[in-house]
């Protein structure tokens, strides 16, 4: 097996290869002055099982073009099998036509991956109406989760936690982490008005006295879901508030805003940042070992 780190996969590719004791190589990537993408392999691919590691953040669309160029090239250069590892996989939230004329991005991107890869591994995909990766992709698709790592982090670092999920969709993370820890979790309600405007509703009273409140969710993007959740929790008397997410996208100054609001924010390293303290390379390596 050869692990190849793409431009947004270098923070995990080499440690995955180290755990699996297999070869690692970096894909050369550059942009031309007119914004076109250029990629080049630096390793022999003939008869190899090639695993491309790419996390789709910041320049998401360039990241997509990069893996398509790489996969097609790997096939032409004789790779036996080409698999994509996506610590963060994008475009999953647009899973239906909410308004007339919209593209259902989730299905289109999944179709592209089907066309160019033999298999795909995704860390904590944001699945909602379509709940199974196996239904979304025609190729072999495997869901990996950081929930056990998040639970372990809480167990080691946060005493007397109360787990909160900020919206209905967060139960897969908040409730599951609560179950692993044997701690009660509570899922709040959310109304989304726009990308930047959400309202968080408390559906049942919660007792938070003397608790370290830990909000657990899959994605933090603008940070507004968490900021609004914190407003509600503070009204209930919460003082020590943590937020642990899998994918810390943190667009613009989201991280600064969250920290300024006094939230202890931690994420996994599916997307690198200064708060990415939970390492998912072991979970990815284990997933590859069991399924390849
Ligand atoms: C959506 O349901 C996700 O689980 C997150 O709650 C959402 O993506 C967070 O977005 P933002 O940080 O922009 O509020």
PDB file of C-alpha atoms and ligand atoms in Angstrom, residues 88 93 126 128 166-170 173 190 192 194-198 217-227 249-251 254 258, ligand 1:
ATOM      1  CA  UNK A  88     -13.216  16.110   6.046  1.00  0.00           C
ATOM      2  CA  UNK A  93     -25.107  19.383   3.733  1.00  0.00           C
ATOM      3  CA  UNK A 126     -22.438  15.064   7.816  1.00  0.00           C
ATOM      4  CA  UNK A 128     -28.876  13.798   7.484  1.00  0.00           C
ATOM      5  CA  UNK A 166     -26.783  22.192  19.687  1.00  0.00           C
ATOM      6  CA  UNK A 167     -29.328  20.892  17.148  1.00  0.00           C
ATOM      7  CA  UNK A 168     -31.320  17.825  16.117  1.00  0.00           C
ATOM      8  CA  UNK A 169     -28.601  16.684  13.711  1.00  0.00           C
ATOM      9  CA  UNK A 170     -25.911  16.670  16.395  1.00  0.00           C
ATOM     10  CA  UNK A 173     -22.063  12.990  18.042  1.00  0.00           C
ATOM     11  CA  UNK A 190     -32.165  24.990  16.019  1.00  0.00           C
ATOM     12  CA  UNK A 192     -31.613  28.234  10.579  1.00  0.00           C
ATOM     13  CA  UNK A 194     -29.410  31.830   6.702  1.00  0.00           C
ATOM     14  CA  UNK A 195     -25.762  30.721   6.609  1.00  0.00           C
ATOM     15  CA  UNK A 196     -24.967  33.235   9.362  1.00  0.00           C
ATOM     16  CA  UNK A 197     -28.223  33.458  11.300  1.00  0.00           C
ATOM     17  CA  UNK A 198     -29.466  30.673  13.560  1.00  0.00           C
ATOM     18  CA  UNK A 217     -21.024  18.699  17.273  1.00  0.00           C
ATOM     19  CA  UNK A 218     -19.572  17.541  13.974  1.00  0.00           C
ATOM     20  CA  UNK A 219     -18.896  20.893  12.250  1.00  0.00           C
ATOM     21  CA  UNK A 220     -18.104  24.392  13.439  1.00  0.00           C
ATOM     22  CA  UNK A 221     -18.084  26.728  10.444  1.00  0.00           C
ATOM     23  CA  UNK A 222     -19.113  30.349  11.103  1.00  0.00           C
ATOM     24  CA  UNK A 223     -19.301  29.486  14.816  1.00  0.00           C
ATOM     25  CA  UNK A 224     -22.755  31.060  15.128  1.00  0.00           C
ATOM     26  CA  UNK A 225     -24.499  27.809  16.119  1.00  0.00           C
ATOM     27  CA  UNK A 226     -22.098  27.513  19.053  1.00  0.00           C
ATOM     28  CA  UNK A 227     -22.286  31.218  20.005  1.00  0.00           C
ATOM     29  CA  UNK A 249     -13.682  24.734   9.650  1.00  0.00           C
ATOM     30  CA  UNK A 250     -13.692  28.093  11.482  1.00  0.00           C
ATOM     31  CA  UNK A 251     -14.414  30.422   8.556  1.00  0.00           C
ATOM     32  CA  UNK A 254     -14.871  32.271  13.875  1.00  0.00           C
ATOM     33  CA  UNK A 258     -15.593  31.725  20.014  1.00  0.00           C
TER      34      UNK A 258
HETATM   35  C1  LIG B   1     -25.096  21.497  10.833  1.00  0.00           C
HETATM   36  O1  LIG B   1     -26.128  20.948  11.103  1.00  0.00           O
HETATM   37  C2  LIG B   1     -23.818  21.207  11.547  1.00  0.00           C
HETATM   38  O2  LIG B   1     -23.908  20.133  12.406  1.00  0.00           O
HETATM   39  C3  LIG B   1     -23.315  22.412  12.306  1.00  0.00           C
HETATM   40  O3  LIG B   1     -24.170  22.697  13.381  1.00  0.00           O
HETATM   41  C4  LIG B   1     -23.248  23.608  11.412  1.00  0.00           C
HETATM   42  O4  LIG B   1     -22.649  23.293  10.187  1.00  0.00           O
HETATM   43  C5  LIG B   1     -22.503  24.717  12.107  1.00  0.00           C
HETATM   44  O5  LIG B   1     -22.444  25.814  11.283  1.00  0.00           O
HETATM   45  P1  LIG B   1     -22.068  27.241  11.838  1.00  0.00           P
HETATM   46  O6  LIG B   1     -20.818  27.088  12.670  1.00  0.00           O
HETATM   47  O7  LIG B   1     -21.851  28.056  10.607  1.00  0.00           O
HETATM   48  O8  LIG B   1     -23.231  27.716  12.656  1.00  0.00           O
END
